[in-house]
CSV table of C-alpha atoms in Angstrom, one decimal:
chain,number,residue,atom,x,y,z
A,1,UNK,CA,72.3,137.4,158.0
A,2,UNK,CA,75.7,137.2,160.2
A,3,UNK,CA,78.9,136.8,157.2
A,4,UNK,CA,79.9,133.0,157.2
A,5,UNK,CA,82.6,133.5,155.7
A,6,UNK,CA,85.3,134.6,153.3
A,7,UNK,CA,86.6,133.7,149.5
A,8,UNK,CA,90.0,134.2,148.4
A,9,UNK,CA,88.1,135.5,145.2
A,10,UNK,CA,84.7,136.1,143.8
A,11,UNK,CA,85.4,134.9,140.4
A,12,UNK,CA,86.7,132.2,139.0
A,13,UNK,CA,89.3,132.5,136.6
A,14,UNK,CA,90.4,129.9,134.4
A,15,UNK,CA,93.5,129.6,132.6
A,16,UNK,CA,92.3,128.2,129.3
A,17,UNK,CA,94.1,126.0,126.9
A,18,UNK,CA,92.6,124.0,123.8
A,19,UNK,CA,92.5,120.3,124.7
A,20,UNK,CA,93.5,120.3,127.9
A,21,UNK,CA,92.6,120.0,132.0
A,22,UNK,CA,92.5,123.8,133.0
A,23,UNK,CA,92.7,124.2,136.6
A,24,UNK,CA,91.8,126.7,139.7
A,25,UNK,CA,91.9,126.9,142.9
A,26,UNK,CA,89.3,128.5,145.8
A,27,UNK,CA,90.1,128.3,149.3
A,28,UNK,CA,87.0,129.2,151.9
A,29,UNK,CA,88.1,130.9,155.4
A,30,UNK,CA,84.1,129.7,158.1
A,31,UNK,CA,84.2,133.4,159.9
A,32,UNK,CA,82.0,130.6,162.1
A,33,UNK,CA,83.6,130.1,166.0
A,34,UNK,CA,80.7,127.8,167.4
A,35,UNK,CA,80.5,125.0,164.5
A,36,UNK,CA,81.4,124.0,161.2
A,37,UNK,CA,80.7,125.1,158.3
A,38,UNK,CA,79.1,123.0,155.3
A,39,UNK,CA,79.5,123.8,151.8
A,40,UNK,CA,78.0,122.7,148.6
A,41,UNK,CA,79.1,124.0,145.2
A,42,UNK,CA,76.9,124.0,141.8
A,43,UNK,CA,77.1,124.9,138.6
A,44,UNK,CA,75.0,125.4,135.4
A,45,UNK,CA,77.2,123.7,133.2
A,46,UNK,CA,78.0,119.9,134.9
A,47,UNK,CA,79.5,118.8,131.1
A,48,UNK,CA,82.3,120.8,131.3
A,49,UNK,CA,83.7,121.4,134.9
A,50,UNK,CA,83.9,119.2,137.8
A,51,UNK,CA,84.6,120.3,141.0
A,52,UNK,CA,86.9,118.5,143.7
A,53,UNK,CA,85.2,118.2,146.2
A,54,UNK,CA,82.1,119.3,145.3
A,55,UNK,CA,80.9,119.9,148.9
A,56,UNK,CA,82.3,119.2,152.7
A,57,UNK,CA,82.7,121.2,155.9
A,58,UNK,CA,85.2,123.1,157.0
A,59,UNK,CA,86.3,122.6,160.9
A,60,UNK,CA,85.1,126.4,162.6
A,61,UNK,CA,87.7,129.1,162.0
A,62,UNK,CA,89.7,127.3,159.3
A,63,UNK,CA,89.9,127.2,156.0
A,64,UNK,CA,89.7,124.7,153.3
A,65,UNK,CA,90.2,124.7,149.2
A,66,UNK,CA,88.1,123.3,146.0
A,67,UNK,CA,89.3,123.0,142.6
A,68,UNK,CA,87.7,123.4,139.7
A,69,UNK,CA,88.4,122.0,136.6
A,70,UNK,CA,87.4,122.6,133.3
A,71,UNK,CA,87.2,119.5,130.8
A,72,UNK,CA,89.4,119.7,127.7
A,73,UNK,CA,87.7,122.0,125.0
A,74,UNK,CA,88.3,121.2,121.8
A,75,UNK,CA,87.4,124.5,120.9
A,76,UNK,CA,87.4,128.7,122.4
A,77,UNK,CA,84.9,129.3,124.4
A,78,UNK,CA,81.9,131.6,122.7
A,79,UNK,CA,82.9,134.3,124.4
A,80,UNK,CA,85.7,135.9,127.0
A,81,UNK,CA,87.0,136.5,129.0
A,82,UNK,CA,83.2,136.6,130.8
A,83,UNK,CA,81.4,133.6,130.0
A,84,UNK,CA,78.1,134.2,130.8
A,85,UNK,CA,76.4,131.0,130.0
A,86,UNK,CA,78.8,129.2,132.7
A,87,UNK,CA,77.8,129.9,136.7
A,88,UNK,CA,78.9,128.6,139.6
A,89,UNK,CA,76.2,128.8,142.9
A,90,UNK,CA,78.0,128.3,146.4
A,91,UNK,CA,75.8,127.6,149.2
A,92,UNK,CA,77.4,127.1,152.7
A,93,UNK,CA,74.9,126.7,156.2
A,94,UNK,CA,76.5,126.5,160.2
A,95,UNK,CA,76.3,122.8,160.8
A,96,UNK,CA,75.6,122.3,164.4
A,97,UNK,CA,74.7,119.0,164.4
A,98,UNK,CA,77.8,117.8,161.9
A,99,UNK,CA,81.0,117.1,163.3
A,100,UNK,CA,84.4,118.0,161.1
A,101,UNK,CA,86.2,115.2,163.1
A,102,UNK,CA,84.4,112.7,161.0
A,103,UNK,CA,86.6,111.2,158.3
A,104,UNK,CA,86.6,113.4,155.8
A,105,UNK,CA,86.3,110.6,152.7
A,106,UNK,CA,82.7,110.8,154.1
A,107,UNK,CA,81.7,115.1,153.9
A,108,UNK,CA,80.9,115.2,150.9
A,109,UNK,CA,77.6,112.7,151.3
A,110,UNK,CA,77.4,114.2,155.0
A,111,UNK,CA,76.5,117.4,153.6
A,112,UNK,CA,74.7,116.0,150.8
A,113,UNK,CA,71.8,114.7,152.7
A,114,UNK,CA,72.1,117.2,155.3
A,115,UNK,CA,71.1,120.0,152.8
A,116,UNK,CA,69.0,117.6,151.3
A,117,UNK,CA,67.2,117.1,154.7
A,118,UNK,CA,64.1,118.8,155.9
A,119,UNK,CA,63.2,121.3,156.9
A,120,UNK,CA,65.4,122.8,154.4
A,121,UNK,CA,68.1,124.5,155.7
A,122,UNK,CA,68.5,128.4,155.6
A,123,UNK,CA,71.5,129.3,153.6
A,124,UNK,CA,74.0,132.0,152.4
A,125,UNK,CA,74.7,131.4,148.9
A,126,UNK,CA,77.4,132.9,147.0
A,127,UNK,CA,76.9,133.5,143.0
A,128,UNK,CA,80.8,132.9,141.3
A,129,UNK,CA,81.0,134.2,137.4
A,130,UNK,CA,83.2,132.6,135.3
A,131,UNK,CA,86.0,134.3,133.7
A,132,UNK,CA,88.5,132.4,130.9
A,133,UNK,CA,91.6,134.5,130.6
A,134,UNK,CA,95.8,133.5,129.9
A,135,UNK,CA,97.7,134.1,127.8
A,136,UNK,CA,96.5,131.7,124.8
A,137,UNK,CA,93.1,133.7,124.7
A,138,UNK,CA,95.5,136.4,125.6
A,139,UNK,CA,97.2,136.1,122.1
A,140,UNK,CA,93.9,134.9,120.2
A,141,UNK,CA,91.8,138.0,121.1
A,142,UNK,CA,95.0,140.4,120.1
A,143,UNK,CA,95.5,139.0,116.9
A,144,UNK,CA,92.2,139.4,116.3
A,145,UNK,CA,92.5,143.4,117.6
A,146,UNK,CA,89.5,142.7,120.1
A,147,UNK,CA,89.8,145.6,122.2
A,148,UNK,CA,87.6,144.8,124.8
A,149,UNK,CA,88.5,140.8,125.3
A,150,UNK,CA,91.9,142.0,125.9
A,151,UNK,CA,90.9,144.9,128.3
A,152,UNK,CA,89.4,142.4,129.9
A,153,UNK,CA,91.7,139.9,130.6
A,154,UNK,CA,94.6,142.2,131.5
A,155,UNK,CA,91.8,143.4,134.2
A,156,UNK,CA,90.9,140.4,135.7
A,157,UNK,CA,94.4,138.8,135.1
A,158,UNK,CA,96.8,141.0,136.1
A,159,UNK,CA,99.7,139.1,136.2
A,160,UNK,CA,99.3,137.5,133.2
A,161,UNK,CA,101.0,140.3,131.0
A,162,UNK,CA,104.3,141.2,133.2
A,163,UNK,CA,105.3,137.4,133.5
A,164,UNK,CA,104.5,136.5,130.3
A,165,UNK,CA,108.9,135.6,128.8
A,166,UNK,CA,110.6,137.7,126.5
A,167,UNK,CA,110.2,136.0,123.4
A,168,UNK,CA,106.3,135.5,124.1
A,169,UNK,CA,106.0,139.5,124.9
A,170,UNK,CA,107.9,139.9,121.5
A,171,UNK,CA,105.8,138.2,119.9
A,172,UNK,CA,102.6,139.3,121.2
A,173,UNK,CA,103.6,143.2,120.7
A,174,UNK,CA,104.5,142.3,117.3
A,175,UNK,CA,101.1,141.0,116.5
A,176,UNK,CA,99.7,143.8,118.3
A,177,UNK,CA,101.4,146.9,115.8
A,178,UNK,CA,98.8,146.4,113.7
A,179,UNK,CA,95.9,148.2,116.5
A,180,UNK,CA,97.9,150.7,118.7
A,181,UNK,CA,95.0,150.8,120.9
A,182,UNK,CA,96.0,147.3,122.0
A,183,UNK,CA,99.2,148.3,122.3
A,184,UNK,CA,99.0,150.8,124.5
A,185,UNK,CA,97.0,148.9,126.6
A,186,UNK,CA,99.2,146.1,126.3
A,187,UNK,CA,102.5,148.7,127.5
A,188,UNK,CA,100.2,150.0,130.3
A,189,UNK,CA,99.3,146.7,131.3
A,190,UNK,CA,103.2,146.1,132.0
A,191,UNK,CA,104.3,144.2,129.0
A,192,UNK,CA,108.7,144.3,128.6
A,193,UNK,CA,109.9,144.4,124.9
A,194,UNK,CA,112.6,146.3,123.8
A,195,UNK,CA,111.4,148.6,121.6
A,196,UNK,CA,113.4,151.8,122.4
A,197,UNK,CA,114.7,152.7,119.6
A,198,UNK,CA,111.8,153.5,118.5
A,199,UNK,CA,109.0,154.3,121.1
A,200,UNK,CA,109.6,157.8,121.6
A,201,UNK,CA,108.7,159.2,119.0
A,202,UNK,CA,105.8,156.6,118.2
A,203,UNK,CA,102.4,158.2,117.5
A,204,UNK,CA,101.1,156.0,119.5
A,205,UNK,CA,102.6,158.0,122.9
A,206,UNK,CA,101.9,161.4,121.3
A,207,UNK,CA,98.4,160.7,121.3
A,208,UNK,CA,97.9,159.7,124.3
A,209,UNK,CA,100.2,163.0,125.3
A,210,UNK,CA,102.9,161.1,126.6
A,211,UNK,CA,106.7,161.8,126.8
A,212,UNK,CA,109.8,160.8,126.7
A,213,UNK,CA,109.6,160.7,130.6
A,214,UNK,CA,106.5,159.1,130.1
A,215,UNK,CA,107.3,156.2,128.2
A,216,UNK,CA,110.8,155.6,129.6
A,217,UNK,CA,108.7,155.4,133.3
A,218,UNK,CA,106.1,153.1,132.2
A,219,UNK,CA,108.7,151.0,130.3
A,220,UNK,CA,110.4,151.2,134.1
A,221,UNK,CA,113.7,152.1,132.2
A,222,UNK,CA,115.3,153.9,135.9
A,223,UNK,CA,118.1,154.7,133.6
A,224,UNK,CA,116.6,156.6,131.2
A,225,UNK,CA,114.1,158.1,133.6
A,226,UNK,CA,117.1,159.5,135.4
A,227,UNK,CA,119.1,160.7,132.1
A,228,UNK,CA,116.5,162.4,131.2
A,229,UNK,CA,115.6,164.3,134.8
A,230,UNK,CA,119.2,165.1,134.6
A,231,UNK,CA,119.4,166.5,131.8
A,232,UNK,CA,116.4,168.9,132.2
A,233,UNK,CA,114.7,167.6,128.9
A,234,UNK,CA,111.4,166.6,130.8
A,235,UNK,CA,109.6,167.9,133.4
A,236,UNK,CA,109.3,165.3,136.3
A,237,UNK,CA,105.4,167.3,136.4
A,238,UNK,CA,105.0,166.9,132.8
A,239,UNK,CA,100.8,165.5,132.0
A,240,UNK,CA,99.8,162.7,129.7
A,241,UNK,CA,96.3,163.3,128.2
A,242,UNK,CA,94.5,162.1,131.2
A,243,UNK,CA,96.5,164.7,133.5
A,244,UNK,CA,99.1,161.9,134.3
A,245,UNK,CA,102.4,162.7,136.0
A,246,UNK,CA,105.3,159.9,135.5
A,247,UNK,CA,105.4,159.3,138.2
A,248,UNK,CA,101.4,157.8,138.4
A,249,UNK,CA,102.7,155.4,135.6
A,250,UNK,CA,105.6,154.1,137.3
A,251,UNK,CA,103.9,153.7,140.7
A,252,UNK,CA,100.7,152.5,139.0
A,253,UNK,CA,102.6,149.8,136.6
A,254,UNK,CA,104.6,148.8,140.2
A,255,UNK,CA,107.7,150.2,138.8
A,256,UNK,CA,109.8,151.0,142.1
A,257,UNK,CA,113.0,152.1,140.8
A,258,UNK,CA,111.2,155.0,138.3
A,259,UNK,CA,109.4,156.2,140.5
A,260,UNK,CA,112.3,156.4,143.3
A,261,UNK,CA,114.3,158.0,140.7
A,262,UNK,CA,111.4,160.4,139.9
A,263,UNK,CA,111.1,161.0,143.5
A,264,UNK,CA,114.3,162.0,143.9
A,265,UNK,CA,114.0,164.5,141.5
A,266,UNK,CA,111.4,166.7,143.1
A,267,UNK,CA,108.1,164.7,141.7
A,268,UNK,CA,105.2,166.0,143.5
A,269,UNK,CA,103.9,162.6,145.4
A,270,UNK,CA,100.4,164.2,145.6
A,271,UNK,CA,100.1,165.2,141.9
A,272,UNK,CA,96.4,164.3,140.8
A,273,UNK,CA,95.6,162.7,137.5
A,274,UNK,CA,92.2,164.2,135.9
A,275,UNK,CA,90.3,161.3,137.7
A,276,UNK,CA,91.9,163.2,141.3
A,277,UNK,CA,93.7,160.3,141.4
A,278,UNK,CA,97.3,160.2,143.0
A,279,UNK,CA,100.4,157.9,142.7
A,280,UNK,CA,99.8,156.5,145.7
A,281,UNK,CA,96.4,156.2,145.3
A,282,UNK,CA,96.9,153.5,141.9
A,283,UNK,CA,99.3,151.7,143.7
A,284,UNK,CA,97.5,150.8,146.6
A,285,UNK,CA,94.8,150.1,144.4
A,286,UNK,CA,97.3,147.5,143.0
A,287,UNK,CA,98.2,146.2,146.2
A,288,UNK,CA,101.4,147.2,146.0
A,289,UNK,CA,103.0,147.0,149.1
A,290,UNK,CA,106.9,148.6,148.6
A,291,UNK,CA,105.2,151.4,146.3
A,292,UNK,CA,103.0,152.8,148.4
A,293,UNK,CA,105.6,152.6,151.8
A,294,UNK,CA,108.6,154.4,149.4
A,295,UNK,CA,105.3,156.8,148.7
A,296,UNK,CA,104.6,156.9,152.2
A,297,UNK,CA,107.9,157.7,153.2
A,298,UNK,CA,108.2,160.7,151.0
A,299,UNK,CA,105.1,162.3,152.4
A,300,UNK,CA,102.2,160.9,150.0
A,301,UNK,CA,99.0,161.8,151.4
A,302,UNK,CA,96.6,158.7,152.1
A,303,UNK,CA,93.7,160.8,152.3
A,304,UNK,CA,93.4,162.4,149.5
A,305,UNK,CA,89.9,161.3,147.6
A,306,UNK,CA,89.6,160.5,143.6
A,307,UNK,CA,86.4,161.9,141.6
A,308,UNK,CA,84.1,159.7,141.2
A,309,UNK,CA,83.6,158.1,144.4
A,310,UNK,CA,85.6,160.1,146.9
A,311,UNK,CA,87.7,156.9,147.8
A,312,UNK,CA,90.7,158.1,148.9
A,313,UNK,CA,94.1,155.0,149.2
A,314,UNK,CA,92.8,153.1,151.9
A,315,UNK,CA,89.2,153.4,151.1
A,316,UNK,CA,90.4,151.8,147.5
A,317,UNK,CA,92.7,149.1,149.3
A,318,UNK,CA,89.8,148.2,151.9
A,319,UNK,CA,87.0,148.3,148.9
A,320,UNK,CA,89.7,145.9,147.0
A,321,UNK,CA,91.1,143.5,149.9
A,322,UNK,CA,94.3,144.6,150.5
A,323,UNK,CA,94.5,144.1,154.0
A,324,UNK,CA,98.7,144.3,154.6
A,325,UNK,CA,98.4,147.5,152.6
A,326,UNK,CA,95.2,149.2,154.6
A,327,UNK,CA,97.8,148.5,158.2
A,328,UNK,CA,100.6,150.1,156.3
A,329,UNK,CA,97.9,153.6,155.8
A,330,UNK,CA,96.2,153.3,159.1
A,331,UNK,CA,99.8,152.8,160.8
A,332,UNK,CA,100.1,156.6,159.5
A,333,UNK,CA,97.0,157.5,161.0
A,334,UNK,CA,98.0,155.6,164.2
A,335,UNK,CA,101.5,157.8,164.2
A,336,UNK,CA,99.2,160.8,164.2
A,337,UNK,CA,96.6,159.6,167.0
A,338,UNK,CA,99.4,158.2,169.4
A,339,UNK,CA,101.5,161.4,168.5
A,340,UNK,CA,98.6,163.9,169.7
A,341,UNK,CA,97.8,161.8,172.8
A,342,UNK,CA,101.1,161.7,174.1
A,343,UNK,CA,101.5,158.3,174.0
A,344,UNK,CA,104.8,156.9,174.7
A,345,UNK,CA,104.8,153.6,174.1
A,346,UNK,CA,102.4,152.7,171.7
A,347,UNK,CA,104.3,155.7,169.7
A,348,UNK,CA,107.6,153.7,169.7
A,349,UNK,CA,105.6,150.6,169.1
A,350,UNK,CA,104.6,151.7,165.7
A,351,UNK,CA,107.7,153.8,164.7
A,352,UNK,CA,109.7,150.3,165.5
A,353,UNK,CA,107.3,148.4,162.9
A,354,UNK,CA,108.7,151.4,160.2
A,355,UNK,CA,105.2,153.2,160.4
A,356,UNK,CA,105.1,156.0,158.7
A,357,UNK,CA,106.6,159.3,160.4
A,358,UNK,CA,105.5,162.2,158.0
A,359,UNK,CA,101.9,161.3,157.4
A,360,UNK,CA,100.0,163.8,157.3
A,361,UNK,CA,96.2,164.7,158.3
A,362,UNK,CA,94.1,166.8,155.2
A,363,UNK,CA,96.0,170.2,156.4
A,364,UNK,CA,99.2,169.1,156.1
A,365,UNK,CA,100.4,168.1,159.6
A,366,UNK,CA,102.0,165.5,161.1
A,367,UNK,CA,102.7,164.0,164.1
A,368,UNK,CA,105.5,166.4,164.8
A,369,UNK,CA,104.0,169.1,164.0
A,370,UNK,CA,101.0,168.2,166.6
A,371,UNK,CA,103.5,167.4,169.5
A,372,UNK,CA,105.0,170.8,168.9
A,373,UNK,CA,102.2,172.5,169.5
A,374,UNK,CA,101.3,170.4,172.6
A,375,UNK,CA,105.1,171.0,173.7
A,376,UNK,CA,105.0,167.3,174.5
A,377,UNK,CA,108.7,167.3,174.4
A,378,UNK,CA,109.2,163.5,174.6
A,379,UNK,CA,107.0,162.6,171.8
A,380,UNK,CA,108.8,165.3,170.0
A,381,UNK,CA,112.6,164.1,171.0
A,382,UNK,CA,111.2,160.1,170.3
A,383,UNK,CA,109.9,161.5,166.4
A,384,UNK,CA,113.4,163.2,165.8
A,385,UNK,CA,115.1,160.4,166.5
A,386,UNK,CA,113.5,157.8,164.4
A,387,UNK,CA,114.2,160.5,161.6
A,388,UNK,CA,110.9,162.9,161.4
A,389,UNK,CA,111.4,165.9,159.0
A,390,UNK,CA,111.7,169.1,161.2
A,391,UNK,CA,111.2,171.1,158.3
A,392,UNK,CA,108.0,169.6,157.4
A,393,UNK,CA,105.6,171.8,156.3
A,394,UNK,CA,102.1,172.0,156.9
A,395,UNK,CA,99.4,173.8,154.1
A,396,UNK,CA,100.5,176.9,155.1
A,397,UNK,CA,103.9,176.1,155.8
A,398,UNK,CA,104.2,175.9,159.4
A,399,UNK,CA,107.4,174.3,160.2
A,400,UNK,CA,107.3,171.9,163.6
A,401,UNK,CA,109.2,174.8,165.1
A,402,UNK,CA,106.6,177.7,164.4
A,403,UNK,CA,103.9,175.6,166.1
A,404,UNK,CA,106.4,174.4,169.3
A,405,UNK,CA,107.1,178.3,169.4
A,406,UNK,CA,103.0,178.6,169.4
A,407,UNK,CA,102.2,176.3,171.8
A,408,UNK,CA,104.9,177.8,174.0
A,409,UNK,CA,107.1,175.2,175.6
A,410,UNK,CA,110.8,176.9,175.7
A,411,UNK,CA,111.7,172.8,176.3
A,412,UNK,CA,110.5,171.8,172.6
A,413,UNK,CA,111.8,175.0,170.7
A,414,UNK,CA,115.6,174.2,172.3
A,415,UNK,CA,114.7,170.3,171.1
A,416,UNK,CA,113.9,171.4,166.8
A,417,UNK,CA,116.4,174.1,167.5
A,418,UNK,CA,119.2,171.7,168.4
A,419,UNK,CA,118.0,168.4,165.6
A,420,UNK,CA,118.9,171.4,163.0
A,421,UNK,CA,115.6,173.2,162.8
A,422,UNK,CA,115.5,176.4,160.8
A,423,UNK,CA,114.8,179.2,163.0
A,424,UNK,CA,114.1,181.6,159.8
A,425,UNK,CA,111.7,179.4,158.1
A,426,UNK,CA,108.8,181.5,157.1
A,427,UNK,CA,105.1,180.0,156.1
A,428,UNK,CA,103.1,181.3,152.9
A,429,UNK,CA,102.5,184.9,154.0
A,430,UNK,CA,105.9,185.4,155.3
A,431,UNK,CA,105.9,184.3,159.0
A,432,UNK,CA,108.6,183.4,161.1
A,433,UNK,CA,109.6,181.4,164.4
A,434,UNK,CA,110.6,184.4,166.0
A,435,UNK,CA,108.1,187.0,164.7
A,436,UNK,CA,104.9,184.2,166.3
A,437,UNK,CA,106.9,184.6,170.0
A,438,UNK,CA,107.5,188.2,169.8
A,439,UNK,CA,103.8,188.5,169.0
A,440,UNK,CA,102.5,186.0,171.8
A,441,UNK,CA,105.5,188.1,173.8
A,442,UNK,CA,107.1,184.8,174.5
A,443,UNK,CA,110.2,186.9,175.5
A,444,UNK,CA,112.5,183.3,176.5
A,445,UNK,CA,111.7,181.6,173.3
A,446,UNK,CA,112.2,185.0,172.0
A,447,UNK,CA,115.6,185.4,173.4
A,448,UNK,CA,116.5,181.9,172.2
A,449,UNK,CA,115.6,182.4,168.9
A,450,UNK,CA,117.6,185.3,169.1
A,451,UNK,CA,120.7,183.6,170.5
A,452,UNK,CA,120.4,181.1,167.4
A,453,UNK,CA,120.6,183.6,164.4
A,454,UNK,CA,116.8,184.3,164.1
A,455,UNK,CA,116.9,187.0,161.9
A,456,UNK,CA,114.7,189.9,163.8
A,457,UNK,CA,114.6,192.1,160.9
A,458,UNK,CA,112.1,189.7,158.9
A,459,UNK,CA,108.8,191.0,158.9
A,460,UNK,CA,106.1,189.1,159.9
A,461,UNK,CA,102.9,189.6,157.0
A,462,UNK,CA,100.2,187.6,159.2
A,463,UNK,CA,99.5,186.6,162.6
A,464,UNK,CA,99.6,182.7,163.1
A,465,UNK,CA,97.0,180.4,162.5
A,466,UNK,CA,94.8,180.1,165.6
A,467,UNK,CA,95.6,177.6,168.0
A,468,UNK,CA,92.8,175.6,166.7
A,469,UNK,CA,95.1,172.6,166.4
A,470,UNK,CA,95.4,171.4,169.7
């Protein structure tokens, strides 16, 4: 069946509080262009929930919203965050014989009659589960030492911990200190408390394999991160028990300042934890655009897949519905494709929109590499004018100048040298641009390189990789 609608959320998250009405709003978008979309929401617990409106019409390619209201409850939910006894069913169908221009006050009645009419209407049904979340239940779960409930709440409602006011955060931390595993879970979820004096030697961190740099990065203490890095007390590539570096923690928690300090200190942006995930993967999974853009600018590879599902940063962002992140990541791929095809207008448009010019493919090749080996001087000039790195090395250590020489374009070689490319750059096997030009008998390029200071005494240990890059 053709997809009829798009929902803002497939789960009903209720921010629970005792003896209060608790509300949440779900937005519904019609994907039908030829008819109104009729909807009707039913619940297994009408004694507990109200829906406003319970049914209605959405004009073609338009949006509407319905509100789910939990009536005041005198007791805690018997189970949370998931409430298996509470369920909702959203019934939808294209309704070409109903008009969305009719008064909105009559929509519910018209839709209810329409769904009840004979013959039965073919519908697209969506099941919505109910989860009770919020600070009240989080505090209760922490006090009870219920690790699974705490984990379920912070997983479903990522904002609940970082957005706690300082006083509530400190109080929650004090309550949690009786349960070290819950303390660790809350801190990883973004709990901000001043435990500076005790944090580095705490057994909670030792049990996780965290160093002082891990802790500083996890708390977004950028000044402490910088001090630890500068004092060389902690290596930026130190790993915890899960194989995570401090950059993994900073990026995964959205701590842009600390992540930038670590990247500036030389942290490997493509380091993988034991589950195969990179810092970029974690930021993309969270929909964290500022961190994603910073890591891409530092050359992070969005094509690296995790261990369990072989999903890349692009894949996990797409699966989680982070469309803006997907667009940012795919713009890097588009830059590479435009450079490979020599499409100047498309390339310029992408670069002006802030696309990542240092995006790499699985071989470590950037747009400047592929333009250089194809001898496309105009594309090379545009890329370097926008700030593309002339010293970026692919997986084998080739710089764009190596590949420009290999491609045999004198003009491209000259452009790169004029922009500061190192004429004595060496690949991992020791190959220099000069050794390539001599081996391929490019006399004019050889003369240019030597005139610019290429060392003719540097030996070449291997022939450059084949021209399959073209």
